[in-house]
mmCIF file of C-alpha atoms in Angstrom:
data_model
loop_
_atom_site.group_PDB
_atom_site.id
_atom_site.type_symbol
_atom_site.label_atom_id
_atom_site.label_comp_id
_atom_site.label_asym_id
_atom_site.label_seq_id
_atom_site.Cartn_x
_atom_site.Cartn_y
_atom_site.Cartn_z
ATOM 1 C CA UNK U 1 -8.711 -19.780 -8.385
ATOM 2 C CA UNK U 2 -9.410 -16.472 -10.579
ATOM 3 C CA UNK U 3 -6.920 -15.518 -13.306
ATOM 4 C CA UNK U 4 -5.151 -11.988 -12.158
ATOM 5 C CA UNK U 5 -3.508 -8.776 -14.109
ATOM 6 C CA UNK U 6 -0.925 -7.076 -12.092
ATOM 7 C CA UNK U 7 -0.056 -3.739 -13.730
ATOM 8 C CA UNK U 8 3.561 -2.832 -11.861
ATOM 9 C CA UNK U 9 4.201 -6.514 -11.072
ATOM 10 C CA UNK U 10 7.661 -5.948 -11.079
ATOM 11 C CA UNK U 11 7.695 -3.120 -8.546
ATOM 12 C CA UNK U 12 8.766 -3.478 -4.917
ATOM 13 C CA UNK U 13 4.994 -4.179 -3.947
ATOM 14 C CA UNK U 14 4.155 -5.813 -7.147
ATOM 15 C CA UNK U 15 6.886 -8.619 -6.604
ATOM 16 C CA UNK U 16 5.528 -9.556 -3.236
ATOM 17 C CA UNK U 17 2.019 -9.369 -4.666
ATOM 18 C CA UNK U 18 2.291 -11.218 -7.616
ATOM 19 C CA UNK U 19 4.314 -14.238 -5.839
ATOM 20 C CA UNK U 20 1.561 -14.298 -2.661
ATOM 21 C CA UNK U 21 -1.122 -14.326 -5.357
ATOM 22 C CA UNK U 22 0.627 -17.328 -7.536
ATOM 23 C CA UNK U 23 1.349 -18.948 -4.001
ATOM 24 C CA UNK U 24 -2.186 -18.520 -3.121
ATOM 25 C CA UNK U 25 -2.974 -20.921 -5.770
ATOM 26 C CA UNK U 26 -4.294 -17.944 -8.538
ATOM 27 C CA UNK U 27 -2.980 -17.731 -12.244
ATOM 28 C CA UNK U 28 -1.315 -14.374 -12.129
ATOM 29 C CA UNK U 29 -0.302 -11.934 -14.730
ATOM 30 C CA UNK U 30 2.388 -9.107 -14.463
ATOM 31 C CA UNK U 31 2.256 -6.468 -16.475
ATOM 32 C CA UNK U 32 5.189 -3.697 -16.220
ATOM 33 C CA UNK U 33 7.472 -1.563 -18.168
ATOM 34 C CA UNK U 34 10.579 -3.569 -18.000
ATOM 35 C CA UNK U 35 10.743 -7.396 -17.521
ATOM 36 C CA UNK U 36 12.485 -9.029 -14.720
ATOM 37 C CA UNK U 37 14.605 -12.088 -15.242
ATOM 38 C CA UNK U 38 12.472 -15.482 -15.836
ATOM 39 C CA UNK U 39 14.361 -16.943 -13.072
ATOM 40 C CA UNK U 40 12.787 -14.682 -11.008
ATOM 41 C CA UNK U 41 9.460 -14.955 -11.371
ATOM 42 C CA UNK U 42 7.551 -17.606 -9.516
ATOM 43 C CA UNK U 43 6.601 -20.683 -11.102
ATOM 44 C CA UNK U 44 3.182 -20.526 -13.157
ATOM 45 C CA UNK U 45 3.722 -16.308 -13.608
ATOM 46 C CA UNK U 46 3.216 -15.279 -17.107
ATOM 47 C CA UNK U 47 5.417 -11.878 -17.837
ATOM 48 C CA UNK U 48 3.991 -9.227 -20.042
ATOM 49 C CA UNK U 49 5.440 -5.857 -20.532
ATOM 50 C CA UNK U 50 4.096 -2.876 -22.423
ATOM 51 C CA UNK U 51 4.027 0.841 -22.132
ATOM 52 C CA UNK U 52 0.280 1.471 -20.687
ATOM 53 C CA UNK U 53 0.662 5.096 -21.474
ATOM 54 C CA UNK U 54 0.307 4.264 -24.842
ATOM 55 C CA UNK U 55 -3.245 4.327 -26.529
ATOM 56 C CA UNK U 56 -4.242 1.304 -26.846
ATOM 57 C CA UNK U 57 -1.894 -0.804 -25.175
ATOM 58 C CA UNK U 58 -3.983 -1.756 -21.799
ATOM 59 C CA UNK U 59 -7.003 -2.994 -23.822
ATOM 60 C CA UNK U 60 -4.425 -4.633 -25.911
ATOM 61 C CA UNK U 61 -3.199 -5.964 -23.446
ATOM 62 C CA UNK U 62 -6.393 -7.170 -21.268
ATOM 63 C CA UNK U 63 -8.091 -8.726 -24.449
ATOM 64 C CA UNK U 64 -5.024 -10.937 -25.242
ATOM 65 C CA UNK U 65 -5.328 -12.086 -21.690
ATOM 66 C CA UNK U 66 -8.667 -11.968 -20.788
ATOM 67 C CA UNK U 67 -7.959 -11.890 -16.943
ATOM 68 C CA UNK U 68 -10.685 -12.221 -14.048
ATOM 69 C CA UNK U 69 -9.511 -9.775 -12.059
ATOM 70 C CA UNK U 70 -7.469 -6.537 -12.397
ATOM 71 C CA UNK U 71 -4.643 -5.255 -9.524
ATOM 72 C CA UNK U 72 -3.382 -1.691 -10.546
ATOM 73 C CA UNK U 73 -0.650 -1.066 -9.017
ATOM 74 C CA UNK U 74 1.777 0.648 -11.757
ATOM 75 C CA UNK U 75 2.987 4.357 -10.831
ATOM 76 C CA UNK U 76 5.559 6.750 -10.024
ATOM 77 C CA UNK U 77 5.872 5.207 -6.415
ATOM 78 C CA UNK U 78 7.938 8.085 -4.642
ATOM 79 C CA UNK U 79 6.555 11.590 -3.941
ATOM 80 C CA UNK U 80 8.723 14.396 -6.212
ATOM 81 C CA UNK U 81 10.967 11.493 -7.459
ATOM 82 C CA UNK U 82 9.851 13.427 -10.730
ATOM 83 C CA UNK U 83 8.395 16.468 -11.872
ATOM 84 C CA UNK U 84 4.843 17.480 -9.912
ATOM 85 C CA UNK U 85 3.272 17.549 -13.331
ATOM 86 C CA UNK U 86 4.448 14.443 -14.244
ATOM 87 C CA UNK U 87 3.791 12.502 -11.676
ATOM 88 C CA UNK U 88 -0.024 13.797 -11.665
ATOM 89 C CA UNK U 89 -0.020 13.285 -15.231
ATOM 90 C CA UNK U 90 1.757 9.806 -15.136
ATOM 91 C CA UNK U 91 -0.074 8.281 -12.079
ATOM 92 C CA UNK U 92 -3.928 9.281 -12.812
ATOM 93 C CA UNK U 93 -3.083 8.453 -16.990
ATOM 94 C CA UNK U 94 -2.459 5.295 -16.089
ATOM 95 C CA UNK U 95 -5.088 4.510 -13.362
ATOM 96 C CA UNK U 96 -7.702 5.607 -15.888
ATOM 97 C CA UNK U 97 -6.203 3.421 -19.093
ATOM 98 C CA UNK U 98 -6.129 0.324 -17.126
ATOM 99 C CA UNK U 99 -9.424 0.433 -14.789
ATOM 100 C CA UNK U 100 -11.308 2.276 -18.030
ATOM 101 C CA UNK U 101 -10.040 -0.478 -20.155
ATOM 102 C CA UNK U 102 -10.897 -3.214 -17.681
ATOM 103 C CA UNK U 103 -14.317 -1.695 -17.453
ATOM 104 C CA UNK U 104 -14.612 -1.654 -21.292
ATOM 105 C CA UNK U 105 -14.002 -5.146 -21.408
ATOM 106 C CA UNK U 106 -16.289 -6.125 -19.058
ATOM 107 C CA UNK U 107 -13.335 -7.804 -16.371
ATOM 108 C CA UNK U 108 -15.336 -8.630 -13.252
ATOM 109 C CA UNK U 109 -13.010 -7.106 -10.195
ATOM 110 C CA UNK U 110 -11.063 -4.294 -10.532
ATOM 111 C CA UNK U 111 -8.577 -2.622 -7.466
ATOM 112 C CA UNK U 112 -6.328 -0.162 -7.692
ATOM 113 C CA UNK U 113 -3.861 1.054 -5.511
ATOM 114 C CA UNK U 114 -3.822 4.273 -3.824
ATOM 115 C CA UNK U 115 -1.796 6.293 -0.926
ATOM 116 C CA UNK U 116 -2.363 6.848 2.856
ATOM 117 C CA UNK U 117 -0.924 10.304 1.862
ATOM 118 C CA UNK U 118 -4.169 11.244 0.109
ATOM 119 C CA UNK U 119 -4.627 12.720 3.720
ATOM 120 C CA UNK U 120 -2.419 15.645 3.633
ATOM 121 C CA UNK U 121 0.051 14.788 6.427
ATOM 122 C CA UNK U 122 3.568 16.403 5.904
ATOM 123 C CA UNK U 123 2.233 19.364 4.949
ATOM 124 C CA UNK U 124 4.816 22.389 5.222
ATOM 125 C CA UNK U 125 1.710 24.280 6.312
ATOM 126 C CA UNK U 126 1.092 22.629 8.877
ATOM 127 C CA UNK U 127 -1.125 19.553 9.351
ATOM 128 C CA UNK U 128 -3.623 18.102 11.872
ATOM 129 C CA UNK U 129 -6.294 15.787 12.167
ATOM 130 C CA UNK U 130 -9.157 15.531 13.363
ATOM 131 C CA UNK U 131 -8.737 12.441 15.303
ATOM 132 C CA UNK U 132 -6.514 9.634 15.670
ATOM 133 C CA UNK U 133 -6.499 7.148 14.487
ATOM 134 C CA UNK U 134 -6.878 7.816 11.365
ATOM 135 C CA UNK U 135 -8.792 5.604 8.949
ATOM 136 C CA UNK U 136 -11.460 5.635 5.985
ATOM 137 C CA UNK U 137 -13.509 8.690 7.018
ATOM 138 C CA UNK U 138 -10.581 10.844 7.789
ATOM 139 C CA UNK U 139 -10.797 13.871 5.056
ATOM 140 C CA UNK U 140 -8.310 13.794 2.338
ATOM 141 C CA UNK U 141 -6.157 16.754 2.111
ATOM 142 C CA UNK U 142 -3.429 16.009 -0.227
ATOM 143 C CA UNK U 143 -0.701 19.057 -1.197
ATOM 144 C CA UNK U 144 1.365 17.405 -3.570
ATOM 145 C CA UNK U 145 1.328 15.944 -7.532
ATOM 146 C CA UNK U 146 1.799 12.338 -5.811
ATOM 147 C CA UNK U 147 -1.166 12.548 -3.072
ATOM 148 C CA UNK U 148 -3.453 14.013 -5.689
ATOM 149 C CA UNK U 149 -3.156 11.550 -8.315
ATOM 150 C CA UNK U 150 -3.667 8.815 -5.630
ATOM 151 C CA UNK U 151 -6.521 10.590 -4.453
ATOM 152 C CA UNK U 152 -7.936 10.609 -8.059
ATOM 153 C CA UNK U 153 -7.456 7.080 -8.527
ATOM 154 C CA UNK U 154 -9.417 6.348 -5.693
ATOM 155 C CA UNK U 155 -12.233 8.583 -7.302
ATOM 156 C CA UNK U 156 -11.942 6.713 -10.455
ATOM 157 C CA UNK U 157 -12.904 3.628 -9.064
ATOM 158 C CA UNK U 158 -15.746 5.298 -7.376
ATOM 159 C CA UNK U 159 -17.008 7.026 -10.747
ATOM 160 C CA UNK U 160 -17.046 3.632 -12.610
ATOM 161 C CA UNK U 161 -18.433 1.800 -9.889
ATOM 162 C CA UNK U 162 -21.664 4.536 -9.953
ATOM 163 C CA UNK U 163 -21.855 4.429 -13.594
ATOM 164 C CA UNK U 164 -21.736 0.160 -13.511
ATOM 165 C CA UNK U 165 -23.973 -0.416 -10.402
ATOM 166 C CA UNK U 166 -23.531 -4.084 -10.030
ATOM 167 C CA UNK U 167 -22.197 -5.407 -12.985
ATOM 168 C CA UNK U 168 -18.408 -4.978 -11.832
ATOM 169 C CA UNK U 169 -17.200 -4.645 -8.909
ATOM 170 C CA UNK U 170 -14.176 -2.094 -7.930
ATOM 171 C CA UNK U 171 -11.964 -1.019 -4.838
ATOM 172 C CA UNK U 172 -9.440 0.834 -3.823
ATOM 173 C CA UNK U 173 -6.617 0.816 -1.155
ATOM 174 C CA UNK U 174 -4.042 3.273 0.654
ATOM 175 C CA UNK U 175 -1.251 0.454 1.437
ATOM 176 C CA UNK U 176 0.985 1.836 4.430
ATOM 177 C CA UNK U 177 4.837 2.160 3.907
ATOM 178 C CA UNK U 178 5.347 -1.061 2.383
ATOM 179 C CA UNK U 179 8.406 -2.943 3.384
ATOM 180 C CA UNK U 180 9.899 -5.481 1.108
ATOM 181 C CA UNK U 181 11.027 -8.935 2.492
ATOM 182 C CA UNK U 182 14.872 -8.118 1.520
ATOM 183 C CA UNK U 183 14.434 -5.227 3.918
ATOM 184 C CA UNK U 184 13.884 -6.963 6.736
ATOM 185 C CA UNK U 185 17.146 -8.513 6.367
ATOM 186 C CA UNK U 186 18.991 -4.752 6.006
ATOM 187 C CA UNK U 187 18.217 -3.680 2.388
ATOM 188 C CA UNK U 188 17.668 0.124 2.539
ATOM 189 C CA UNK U 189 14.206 1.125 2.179
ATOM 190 C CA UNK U 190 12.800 3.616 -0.130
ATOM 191 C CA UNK U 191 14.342 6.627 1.487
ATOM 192 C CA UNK U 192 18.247 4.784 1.894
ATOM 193 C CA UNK U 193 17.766 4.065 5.357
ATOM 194 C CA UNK U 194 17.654 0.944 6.602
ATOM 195 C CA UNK U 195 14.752 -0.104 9.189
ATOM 196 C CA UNK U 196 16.590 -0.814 12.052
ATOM 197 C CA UNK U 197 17.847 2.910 11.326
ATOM 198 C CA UNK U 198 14.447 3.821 11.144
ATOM 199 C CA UNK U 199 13.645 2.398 13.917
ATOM 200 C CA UNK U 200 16.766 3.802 15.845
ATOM 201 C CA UNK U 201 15.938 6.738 15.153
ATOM 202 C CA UNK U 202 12.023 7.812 15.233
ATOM 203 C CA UNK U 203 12.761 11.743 13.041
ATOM 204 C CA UNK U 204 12.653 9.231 10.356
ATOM 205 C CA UNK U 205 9.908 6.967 10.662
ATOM 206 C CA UNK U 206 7.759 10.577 11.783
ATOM 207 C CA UNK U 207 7.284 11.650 8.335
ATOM 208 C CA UNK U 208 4.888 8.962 7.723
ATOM 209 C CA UNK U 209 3.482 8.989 10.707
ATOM 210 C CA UNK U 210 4.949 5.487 11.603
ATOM 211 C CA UNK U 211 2.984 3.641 9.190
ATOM 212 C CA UNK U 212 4.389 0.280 7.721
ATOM 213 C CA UNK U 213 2.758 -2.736 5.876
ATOM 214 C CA UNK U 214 4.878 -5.795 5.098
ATOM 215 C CA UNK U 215 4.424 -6.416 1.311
ATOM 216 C CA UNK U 216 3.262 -9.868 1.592
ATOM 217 C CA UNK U 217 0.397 -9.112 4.192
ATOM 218 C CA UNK U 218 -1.148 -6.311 1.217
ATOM 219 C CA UNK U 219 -0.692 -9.687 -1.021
ATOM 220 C CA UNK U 220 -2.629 -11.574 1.855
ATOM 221 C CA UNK U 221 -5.264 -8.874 1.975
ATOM 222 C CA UNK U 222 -5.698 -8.562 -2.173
ATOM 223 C CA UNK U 223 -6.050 -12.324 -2.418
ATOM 224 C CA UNK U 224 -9.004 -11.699 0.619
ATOM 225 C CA UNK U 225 -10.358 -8.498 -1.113
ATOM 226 C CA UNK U 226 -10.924 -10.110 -4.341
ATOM 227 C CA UNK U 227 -12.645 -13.619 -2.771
ATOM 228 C CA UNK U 228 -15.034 -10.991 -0.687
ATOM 229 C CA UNK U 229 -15.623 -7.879 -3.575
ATOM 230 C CA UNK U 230 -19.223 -9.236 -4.555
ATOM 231 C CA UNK U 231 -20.359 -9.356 -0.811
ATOM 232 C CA UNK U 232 -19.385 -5.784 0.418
ATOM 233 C CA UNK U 233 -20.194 -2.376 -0.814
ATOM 234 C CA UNK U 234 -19.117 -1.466 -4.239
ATOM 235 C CA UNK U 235 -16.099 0.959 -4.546
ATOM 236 C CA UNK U 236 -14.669 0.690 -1.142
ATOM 237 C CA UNK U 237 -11.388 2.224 0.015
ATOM 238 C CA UNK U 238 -9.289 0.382 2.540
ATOM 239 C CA UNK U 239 -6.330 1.238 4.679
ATOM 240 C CA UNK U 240 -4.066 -1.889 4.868
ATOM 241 C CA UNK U 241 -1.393 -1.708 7.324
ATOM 242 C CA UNK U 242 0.630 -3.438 10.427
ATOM 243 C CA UNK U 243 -1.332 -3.781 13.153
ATOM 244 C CA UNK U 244 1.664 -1.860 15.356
ATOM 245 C CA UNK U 245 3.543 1.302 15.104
ATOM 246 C CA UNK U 246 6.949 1.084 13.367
ATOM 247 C CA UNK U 247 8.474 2.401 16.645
ATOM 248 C CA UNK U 248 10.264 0.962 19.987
ATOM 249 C CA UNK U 249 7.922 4.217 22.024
ATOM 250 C CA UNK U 250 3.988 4.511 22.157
ATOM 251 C CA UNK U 251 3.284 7.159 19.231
ATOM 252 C CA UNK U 252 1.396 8.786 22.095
ATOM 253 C CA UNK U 253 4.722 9.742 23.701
ATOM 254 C CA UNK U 254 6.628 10.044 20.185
ATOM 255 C CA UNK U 255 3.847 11.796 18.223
ATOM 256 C CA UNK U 256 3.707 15.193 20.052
ATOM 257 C CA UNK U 257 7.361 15.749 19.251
ATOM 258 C CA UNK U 258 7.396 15.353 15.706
ATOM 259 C CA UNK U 259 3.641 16.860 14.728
ATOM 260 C CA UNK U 260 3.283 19.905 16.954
ATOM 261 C CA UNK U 261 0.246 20.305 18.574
ATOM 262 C CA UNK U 262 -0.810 16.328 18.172
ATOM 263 C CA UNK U 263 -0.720 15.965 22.074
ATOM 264 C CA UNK U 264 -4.632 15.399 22.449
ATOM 265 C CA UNK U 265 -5.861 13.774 19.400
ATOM 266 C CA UNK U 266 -2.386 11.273 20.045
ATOM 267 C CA UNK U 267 -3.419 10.576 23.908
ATOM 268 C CA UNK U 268 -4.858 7.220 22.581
ATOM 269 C CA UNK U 269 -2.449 5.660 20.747
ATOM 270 C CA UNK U 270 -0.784 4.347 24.012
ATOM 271 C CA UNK U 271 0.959 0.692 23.979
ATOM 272 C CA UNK U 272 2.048 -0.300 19.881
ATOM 273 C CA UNK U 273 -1.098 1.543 18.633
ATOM 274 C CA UNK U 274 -0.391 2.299 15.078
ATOM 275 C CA UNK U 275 -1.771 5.981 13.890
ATOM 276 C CA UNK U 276 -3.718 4.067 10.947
ATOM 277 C CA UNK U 277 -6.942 1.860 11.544
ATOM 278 C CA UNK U 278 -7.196 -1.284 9.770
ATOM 279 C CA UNK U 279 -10.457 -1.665 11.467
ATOM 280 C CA UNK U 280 -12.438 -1.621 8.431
ATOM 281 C CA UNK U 281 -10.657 -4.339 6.773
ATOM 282 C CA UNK U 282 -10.644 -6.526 9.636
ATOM 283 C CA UNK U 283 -14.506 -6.090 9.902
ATOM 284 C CA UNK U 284 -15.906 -5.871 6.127
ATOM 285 C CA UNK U 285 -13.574 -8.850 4.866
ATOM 286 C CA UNK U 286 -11.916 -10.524 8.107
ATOM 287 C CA UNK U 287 -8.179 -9.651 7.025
ATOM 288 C CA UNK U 288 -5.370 -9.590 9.504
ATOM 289 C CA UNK U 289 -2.455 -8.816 9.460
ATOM 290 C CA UNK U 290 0.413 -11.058 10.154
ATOM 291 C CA UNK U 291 3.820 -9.673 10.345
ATOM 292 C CA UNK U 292 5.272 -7.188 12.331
ATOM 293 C CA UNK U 293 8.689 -5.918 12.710
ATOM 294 C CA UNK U 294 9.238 -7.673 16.151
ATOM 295 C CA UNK U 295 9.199 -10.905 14.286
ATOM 296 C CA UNK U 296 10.469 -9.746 11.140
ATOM 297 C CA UNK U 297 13.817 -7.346 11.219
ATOM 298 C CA UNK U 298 17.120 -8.761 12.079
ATOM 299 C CA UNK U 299 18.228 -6.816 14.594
ATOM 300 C CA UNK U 300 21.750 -8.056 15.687
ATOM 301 C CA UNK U 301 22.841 -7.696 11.942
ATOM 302 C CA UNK U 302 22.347 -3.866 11.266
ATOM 303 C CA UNK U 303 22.830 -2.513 14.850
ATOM 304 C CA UNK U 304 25.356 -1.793 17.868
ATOM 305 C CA UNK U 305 24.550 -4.341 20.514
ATOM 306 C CA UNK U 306 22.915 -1.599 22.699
ATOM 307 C CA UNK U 307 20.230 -0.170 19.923
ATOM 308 C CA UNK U 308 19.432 -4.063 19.280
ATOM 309 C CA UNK U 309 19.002 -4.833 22.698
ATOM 310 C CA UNK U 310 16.349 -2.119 22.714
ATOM 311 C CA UNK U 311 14.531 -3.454 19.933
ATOM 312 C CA UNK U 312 13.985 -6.715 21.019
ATOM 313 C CA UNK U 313 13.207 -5.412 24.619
ATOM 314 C CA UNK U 314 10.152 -3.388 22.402
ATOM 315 C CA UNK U 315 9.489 -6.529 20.691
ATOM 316 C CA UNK U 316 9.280 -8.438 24.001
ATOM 317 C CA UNK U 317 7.028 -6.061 25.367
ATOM 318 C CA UNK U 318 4.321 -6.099 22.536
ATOM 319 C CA UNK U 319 2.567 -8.967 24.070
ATOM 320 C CA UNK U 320 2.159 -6.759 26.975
ATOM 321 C CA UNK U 321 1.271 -2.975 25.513
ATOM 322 C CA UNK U 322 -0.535 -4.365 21.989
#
């Protein structure tokens, strides 16, 4: 059991992560802005809140609690949901208080949370990869405030981690669309739409390239990240996603429609091949995985009767094409 500061605990990710962490047996601090009702929190939680923009206030805030471990999560979550300049300014401000601070102080593990879109899809001029699927050695090309910062964060970790050696260990990870539990039974998802909506109709799910993470499997794979840190690599970046597609057609047959010119590089993604590799984290620290929306999302309650009987003819079907 380690003792764990979550910085945006009361976030849509943060919630899951701090309540698989406490569930997971570990004592679990979250840190954010604004506190959430005490009835809300799950048993054993201890609720901090504090502005960690302000000088000071995340070393405050670590010394008083002397944590184990440190989980950055806090940030302007939504590409241009604010200014460009303040979102860069916001998001890489507070990834260097908190991991600088937890550095400082000498706090043994230290992750922080970063973007898949650090790789530049979206792009209104025009993006391509090299190959799918896409995974750790894919080359960042970020175009916006949001990507950048994320980007940055990563490199933070990476500076601190050649500067410390061995002494602390750090990590990063690109979390794929996260999807809270609520929205598997038909809360609307960052964007408004619902995901049987999304999955209904694939022009909305395209923009991020079908990617999707339930939030509780990122809180499965932090509680694994932080029991393996001191046996892999120092400063690793991980993708953490489902091990499908969020859509009812192979991206192979849905990808060239949506990012022109795709049709080669997405020939392999036949079957529910997501378009992001969690390879690496299923080989460096034996994570999987283990929700998907064909056993999550309640279908019959957010669809016509036609629509839903497609879905759960895709999610019948994964057995056979996964």
């Amino acid at each position: 059991m380690s003792r764990i500061f979550v910085t945006g605990g009361s976030g849509r990710l943060g919630r899951s992560v701090v309540a698989g962490l406490a569930a997971a047996g570990h004592e679990v601090i979250s840190v954010d802005r604004d506190a959430i009702p005490a009835d809300q929190l799950p048993a054993g939680v201890v609720q901090e809140t504090g502005d960690l923009l302000a000088p000071g206030e995340a070393l405050r805030l670590l010394r008083e609690t002397r944590p184990d471990a440190v989980i950055h999560l806090a940030a302007i979550a939504v590409p241009f949901s604010a200014p460009e300049d303040v979102i860069f300014a916001t998001n890489t401000r507070l990834a260097y208080a908190v991991i600088s601070a937890a550095t400082e102080l000498g706090i043994g593990k230290i992750v922080t949370a970063s973007s898949p879109t650090v790789l530049g899809y979206g792009s209104p001029a025009g993006w391509l990869p090299d190959s799918f699927p896409l995974d750790e050695r894919s080359v960042p090309k970020p175009w916006n405030a949001y990507a950048l910062s994320k980007l940055i964060a990563e490199q933070t970790v990476q500076m601190f981690a050649a500067a410390q050696g061995s002494k602390i260990r750090y990590a990063a990870f690109r979390p794929c669309y996260v999807i809270s539990p609520e929205e598997w039974e038909g809360a609307p998802t960052q964007q408004g739409h619902t995901l049987a909506e999304r999955l209904a109709d694939p022009a909305l799910s395209a923009p991020a390239l079908f990617n999707y993470v339930d939030a509780r499997d990122v809180a499965d794979f932090l509680d694994v990240l932080l029991k393996k840190m001191d046996t892999i690599p120092n400063g690793e970046t991980f993708f953490v996603g489902a091990a499908d597609a969020l859509a009812t057609a192979p991206l192979a047959e849905l990808m060239p429609r949506f990012l022109p010119g795709s049709e080669a590089l997405a020939s392999g993604l036949t079957g529910t091949s997501p378009a992001f590799s969690i390879a690496k984290a299923r080989q460096l620290l034996g994570w999987e995985p283990k929700r998907s929306w064909r056993t999550e999302l309640k279908t019959t309650n957010h669809l016509n009767d036609e629509t839903s009987a497609a879905l759960v003819t895709a999610g019948a079907g994964a057995k056979e094409t996964s």
